[in-house]
CSV table of C-alpha atoms in Angstrom, one decimal:
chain,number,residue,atom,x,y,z
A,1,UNK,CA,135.0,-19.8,26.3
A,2,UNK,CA,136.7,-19.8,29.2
A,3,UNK,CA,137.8,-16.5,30.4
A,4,UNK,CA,140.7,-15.2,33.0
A,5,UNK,CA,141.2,-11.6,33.1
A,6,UNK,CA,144.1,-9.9,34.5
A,7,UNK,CA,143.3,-6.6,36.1
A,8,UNK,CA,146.8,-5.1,34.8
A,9,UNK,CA,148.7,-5.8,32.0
A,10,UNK,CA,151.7,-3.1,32.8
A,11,UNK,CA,152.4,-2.3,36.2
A,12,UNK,CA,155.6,0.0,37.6
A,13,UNK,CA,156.0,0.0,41.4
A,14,UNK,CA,158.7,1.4,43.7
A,15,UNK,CA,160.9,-0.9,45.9
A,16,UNK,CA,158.9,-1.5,49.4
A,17,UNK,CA,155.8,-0.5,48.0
A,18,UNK,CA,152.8,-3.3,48.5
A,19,UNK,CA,151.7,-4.4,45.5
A,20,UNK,CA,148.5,-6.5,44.5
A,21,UNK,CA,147.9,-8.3,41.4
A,22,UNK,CA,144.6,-9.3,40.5
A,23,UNK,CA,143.2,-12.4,38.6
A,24,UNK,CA,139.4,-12.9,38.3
A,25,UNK,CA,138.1,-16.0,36.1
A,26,UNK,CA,134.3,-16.5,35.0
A,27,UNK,CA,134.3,-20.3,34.3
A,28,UNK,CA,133.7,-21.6,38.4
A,29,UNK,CA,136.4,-22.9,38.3
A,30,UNK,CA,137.9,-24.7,41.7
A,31,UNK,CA,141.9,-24.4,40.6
A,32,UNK,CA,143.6,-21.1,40.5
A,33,UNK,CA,147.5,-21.0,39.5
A,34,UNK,CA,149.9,-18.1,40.1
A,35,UNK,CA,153.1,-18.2,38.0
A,36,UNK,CA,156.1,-16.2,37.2
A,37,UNK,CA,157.3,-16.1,33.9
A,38,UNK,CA,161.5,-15.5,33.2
A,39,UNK,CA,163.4,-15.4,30.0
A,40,UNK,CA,164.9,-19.1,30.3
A,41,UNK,CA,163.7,-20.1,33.2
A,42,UNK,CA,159.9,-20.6,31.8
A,43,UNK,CA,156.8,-20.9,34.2
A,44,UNK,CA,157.6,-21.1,37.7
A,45,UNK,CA,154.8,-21.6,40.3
A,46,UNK,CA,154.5,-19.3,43.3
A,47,UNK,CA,151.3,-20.2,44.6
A,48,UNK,CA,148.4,-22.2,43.9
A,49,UNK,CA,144.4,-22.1,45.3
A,50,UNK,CA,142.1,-25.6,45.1
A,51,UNK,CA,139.7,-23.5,46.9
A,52,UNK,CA,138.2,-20.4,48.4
A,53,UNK,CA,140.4,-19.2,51.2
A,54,UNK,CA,142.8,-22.6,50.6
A,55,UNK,CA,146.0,-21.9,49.3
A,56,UNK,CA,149.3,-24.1,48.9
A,57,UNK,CA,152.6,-22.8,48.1
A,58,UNK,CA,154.6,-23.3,44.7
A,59,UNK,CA,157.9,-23.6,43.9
A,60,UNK,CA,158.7,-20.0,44.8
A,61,UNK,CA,156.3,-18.5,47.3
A,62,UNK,CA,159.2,-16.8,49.3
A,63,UNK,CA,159.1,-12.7,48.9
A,64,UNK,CA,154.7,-13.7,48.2
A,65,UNK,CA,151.0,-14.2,49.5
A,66,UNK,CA,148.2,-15.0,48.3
A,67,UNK,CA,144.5,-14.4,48.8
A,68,UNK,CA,141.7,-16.3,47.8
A,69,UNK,CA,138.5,-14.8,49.5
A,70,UNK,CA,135.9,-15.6,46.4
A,71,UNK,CA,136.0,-18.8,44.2
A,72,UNK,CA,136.4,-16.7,41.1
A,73,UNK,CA,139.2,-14.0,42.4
A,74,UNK,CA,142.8,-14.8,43.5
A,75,UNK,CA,145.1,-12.4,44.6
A,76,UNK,CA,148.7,-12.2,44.1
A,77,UNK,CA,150.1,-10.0,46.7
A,78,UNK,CA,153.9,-8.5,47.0
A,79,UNK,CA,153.8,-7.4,50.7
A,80,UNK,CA,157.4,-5.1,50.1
A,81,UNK,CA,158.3,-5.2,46.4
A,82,UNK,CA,161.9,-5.7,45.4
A,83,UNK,CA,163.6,-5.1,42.1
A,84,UNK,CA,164.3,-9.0,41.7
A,85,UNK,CA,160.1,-9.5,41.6
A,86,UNK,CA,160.4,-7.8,37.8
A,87,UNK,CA,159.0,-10.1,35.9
A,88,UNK,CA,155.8,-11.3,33.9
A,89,UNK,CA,152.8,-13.2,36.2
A,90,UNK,CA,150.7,-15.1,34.6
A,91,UNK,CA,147.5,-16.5,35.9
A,92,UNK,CA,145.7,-19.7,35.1
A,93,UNK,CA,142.7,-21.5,36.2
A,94,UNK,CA,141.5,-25.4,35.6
A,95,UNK,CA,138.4,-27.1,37.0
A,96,UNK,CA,139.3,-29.6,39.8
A,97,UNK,CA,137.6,-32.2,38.4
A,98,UNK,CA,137.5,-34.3,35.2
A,99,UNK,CA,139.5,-31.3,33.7
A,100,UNK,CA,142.7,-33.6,33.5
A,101,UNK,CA,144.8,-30.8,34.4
A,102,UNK,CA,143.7,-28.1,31.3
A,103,UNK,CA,145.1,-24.5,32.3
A,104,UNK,CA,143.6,-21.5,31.0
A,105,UNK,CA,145.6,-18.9,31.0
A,106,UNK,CA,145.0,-14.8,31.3
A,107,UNK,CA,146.8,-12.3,29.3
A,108,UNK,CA,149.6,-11.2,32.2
A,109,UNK,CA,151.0,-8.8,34.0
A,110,UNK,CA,154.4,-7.1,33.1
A,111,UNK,CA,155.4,-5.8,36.8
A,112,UNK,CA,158.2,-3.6,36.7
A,113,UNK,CA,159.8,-3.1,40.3
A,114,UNK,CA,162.1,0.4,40.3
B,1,UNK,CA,158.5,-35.8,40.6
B,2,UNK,CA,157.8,-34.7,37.5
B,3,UNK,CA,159.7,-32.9,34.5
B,4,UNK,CA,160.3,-31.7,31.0
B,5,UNK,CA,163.3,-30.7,28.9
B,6,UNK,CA,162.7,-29.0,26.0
B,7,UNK,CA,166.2,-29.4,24.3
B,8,UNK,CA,166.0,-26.7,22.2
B,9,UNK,CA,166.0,-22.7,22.7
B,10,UNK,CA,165.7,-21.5,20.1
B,11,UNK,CA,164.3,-22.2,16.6
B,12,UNK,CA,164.9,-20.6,13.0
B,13,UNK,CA,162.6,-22.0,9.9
B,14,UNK,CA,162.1,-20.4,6.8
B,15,UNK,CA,157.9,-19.8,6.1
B,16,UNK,CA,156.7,-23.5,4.0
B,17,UNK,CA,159.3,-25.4,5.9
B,18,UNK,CA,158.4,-28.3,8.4
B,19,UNK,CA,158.7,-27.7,12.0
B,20,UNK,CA,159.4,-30.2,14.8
B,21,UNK,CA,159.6,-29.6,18.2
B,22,UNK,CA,160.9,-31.7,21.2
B,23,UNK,CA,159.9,-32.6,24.6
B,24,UNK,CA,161.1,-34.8,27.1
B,25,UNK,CA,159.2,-36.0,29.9
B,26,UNK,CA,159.9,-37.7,33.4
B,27,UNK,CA,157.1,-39.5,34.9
B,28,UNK,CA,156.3,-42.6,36.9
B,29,UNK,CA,153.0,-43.4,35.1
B,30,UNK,CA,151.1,-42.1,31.9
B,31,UNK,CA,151.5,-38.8,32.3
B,32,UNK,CA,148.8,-35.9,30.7
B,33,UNK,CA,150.5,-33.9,28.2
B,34,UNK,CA,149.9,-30.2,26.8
B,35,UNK,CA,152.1,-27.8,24.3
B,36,UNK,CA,151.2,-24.0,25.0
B,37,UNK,CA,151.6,-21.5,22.6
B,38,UNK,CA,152.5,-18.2,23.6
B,39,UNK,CA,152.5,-14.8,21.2
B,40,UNK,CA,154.7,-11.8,22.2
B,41,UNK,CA,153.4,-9.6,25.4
B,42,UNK,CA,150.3,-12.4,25.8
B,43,UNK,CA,149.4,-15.2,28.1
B,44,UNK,CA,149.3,-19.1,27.0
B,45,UNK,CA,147.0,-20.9,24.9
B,46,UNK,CA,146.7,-24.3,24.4
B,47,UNK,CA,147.3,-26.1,21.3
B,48,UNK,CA,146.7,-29.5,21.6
B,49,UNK,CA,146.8,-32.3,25.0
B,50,UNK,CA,147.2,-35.6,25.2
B,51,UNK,CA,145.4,-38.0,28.2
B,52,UNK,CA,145.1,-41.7,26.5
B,53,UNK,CA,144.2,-43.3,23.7
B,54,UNK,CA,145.6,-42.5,20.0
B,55,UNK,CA,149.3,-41.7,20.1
B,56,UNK,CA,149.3,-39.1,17.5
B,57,UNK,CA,147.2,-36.0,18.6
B,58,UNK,CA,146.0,-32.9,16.5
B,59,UNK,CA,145.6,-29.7,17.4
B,60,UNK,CA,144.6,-26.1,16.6
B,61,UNK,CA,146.5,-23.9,14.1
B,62,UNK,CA,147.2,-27.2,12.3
B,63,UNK,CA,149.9,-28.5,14.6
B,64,UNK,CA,150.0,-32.0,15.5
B,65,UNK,CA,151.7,-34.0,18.3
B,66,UNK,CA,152.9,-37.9,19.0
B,67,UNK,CA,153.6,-39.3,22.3
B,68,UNK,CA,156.3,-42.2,22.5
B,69,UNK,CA,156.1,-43.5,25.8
B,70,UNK,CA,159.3,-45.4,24.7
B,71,UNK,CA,160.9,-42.7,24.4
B,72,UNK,CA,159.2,-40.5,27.2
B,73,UNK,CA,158.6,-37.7,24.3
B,74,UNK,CA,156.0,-35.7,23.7
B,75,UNK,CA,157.2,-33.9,20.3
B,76,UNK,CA,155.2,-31.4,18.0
B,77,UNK,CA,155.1,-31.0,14.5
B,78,UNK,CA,153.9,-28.9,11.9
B,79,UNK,CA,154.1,-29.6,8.1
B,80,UNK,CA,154.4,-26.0,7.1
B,81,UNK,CA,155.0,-23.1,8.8
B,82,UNK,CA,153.3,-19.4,8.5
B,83,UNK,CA,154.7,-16.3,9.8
B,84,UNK,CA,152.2,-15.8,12.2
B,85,UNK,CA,153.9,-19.2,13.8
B,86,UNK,CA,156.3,-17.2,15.4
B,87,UNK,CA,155.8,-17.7,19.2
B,88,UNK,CA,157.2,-18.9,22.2
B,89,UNK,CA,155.8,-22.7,22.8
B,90,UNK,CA,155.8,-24.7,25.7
B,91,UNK,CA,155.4,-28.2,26.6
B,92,UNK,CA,154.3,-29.5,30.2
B,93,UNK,CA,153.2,-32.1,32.0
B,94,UNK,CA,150.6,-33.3,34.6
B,95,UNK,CA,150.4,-35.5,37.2
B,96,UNK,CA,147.3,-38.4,36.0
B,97,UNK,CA,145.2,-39.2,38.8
B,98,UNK,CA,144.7,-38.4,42.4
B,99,UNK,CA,144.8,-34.6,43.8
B,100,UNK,CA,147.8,-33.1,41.7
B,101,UNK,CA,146.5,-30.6,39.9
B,102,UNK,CA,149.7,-29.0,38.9
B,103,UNK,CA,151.2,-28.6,35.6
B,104,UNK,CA,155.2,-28.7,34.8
B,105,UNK,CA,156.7,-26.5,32.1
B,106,UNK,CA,159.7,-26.5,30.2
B,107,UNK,CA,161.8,-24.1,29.6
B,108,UNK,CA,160.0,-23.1,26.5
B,109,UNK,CA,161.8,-23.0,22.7
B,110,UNK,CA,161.0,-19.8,20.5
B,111,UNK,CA,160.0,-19.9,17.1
B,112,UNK,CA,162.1,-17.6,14.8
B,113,UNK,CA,160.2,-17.5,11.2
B,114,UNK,CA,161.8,-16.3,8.0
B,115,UNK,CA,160.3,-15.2,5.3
């Protein structure tokens, strides 16, 4: 089974403070997704990674970074939090090809920005 | 560009009742298709895709799915619903083809079961 593993699944941070959220998948899998999850609003992509250290943005990369320095770790990086980033991040992976498109997702991260 | 419109918000069933869910897509060409389930406090799982062939597509959970390219529709069904139904499910769509490895969600509707 595929596997993506979400370092946290609560995190509380203080406006301006950096914050890195991790997301490690064990599948070798090219494709790495990060999304932000709102009530109503659904998934919204912020940044996606076809390959290590390749990166393209989503439809919400503004306030966001991303790292991609292995094939199986992509970071999601806050460089000065603010209280509009609370929200859930999910990651997801897919293999680039014959996968049609299949995203597997970790568990989350609940980031609360005070 | 892709889309999807899931009409509904929110949805109440009693447990044993039928369940159907609705999705509307917007794409130039046969698009792939997925519903997502998601449980409180968790990440997505998937419950059944479509790529090609036969329309009607099953899934896990016993949940089931028929794609009407007539009606750009992608809607899921269940004949019965348990309690442990209740979830947040979502329906998206990919691009078929090419480089476009991105998925499009909708909105989501949640799944209210009574007992």
């Amino acid at each position: 089974d595929v596997k993506v593993t979400q370092s946290s699944r609560y995190l509380v941070k203080r406006t301006g403070e950096k914050v890195f959220l991790e997301c490690v998948q064990d599948m070798d899998h090219e494709n790495m997704f990060w999304y932000r999850q709102d009530p109503g609003l659904g998934l919204r992509l912020i940044y996606f990674s076809y390959d290590v250290k390749m990166k393209e943005k989503g439809d919400i990369p503004e306030g966001y970074s991303v790292s991609r320095e292995k094939k199986e770790r992509f970071s999601l990086i806050l460089e000065s939090a603010s209280t509009n980033q609370t929200s859930m991040y999910l990651c997801a992976s897919s293999r680039r090809r014959e996968s049609k498109n299949i995203q597997y997702f970790g568990a989350g991260t609940r980031l609360s920005v005070l | 560009a892709q889309s999807v419109t899931q009409p509904d918000i929110h949805i109440t069933v009693s447990e044993g009742a039928s369940l159907e869910l609705r999705c509307n897509y917007s794409y130039g060409a046969t698009p792939y298709l997925f519903w997502y389930v998601q449980s409180p406090g968790q990440g997505l799982q998937l419950l059944l895709k479509y790529f090609s062939g036969d329309t009607l597509v099953q899934g896990i959970k016993g949940f089931e799915a028929e794609f009407k390219r007539s009606q750009s529709s992608f809607n899921l069904r269940k004949p019965s619903v348990h309690w442990s139904d209740a979830a947040e499910y979502f329906c998206a769509v990919g691009a078929s083809g090419g480089s476009n490895y991105k998925l499009t969600f909708g909105k989501g509707t949640l799944l209210t079961v009574n007992p």
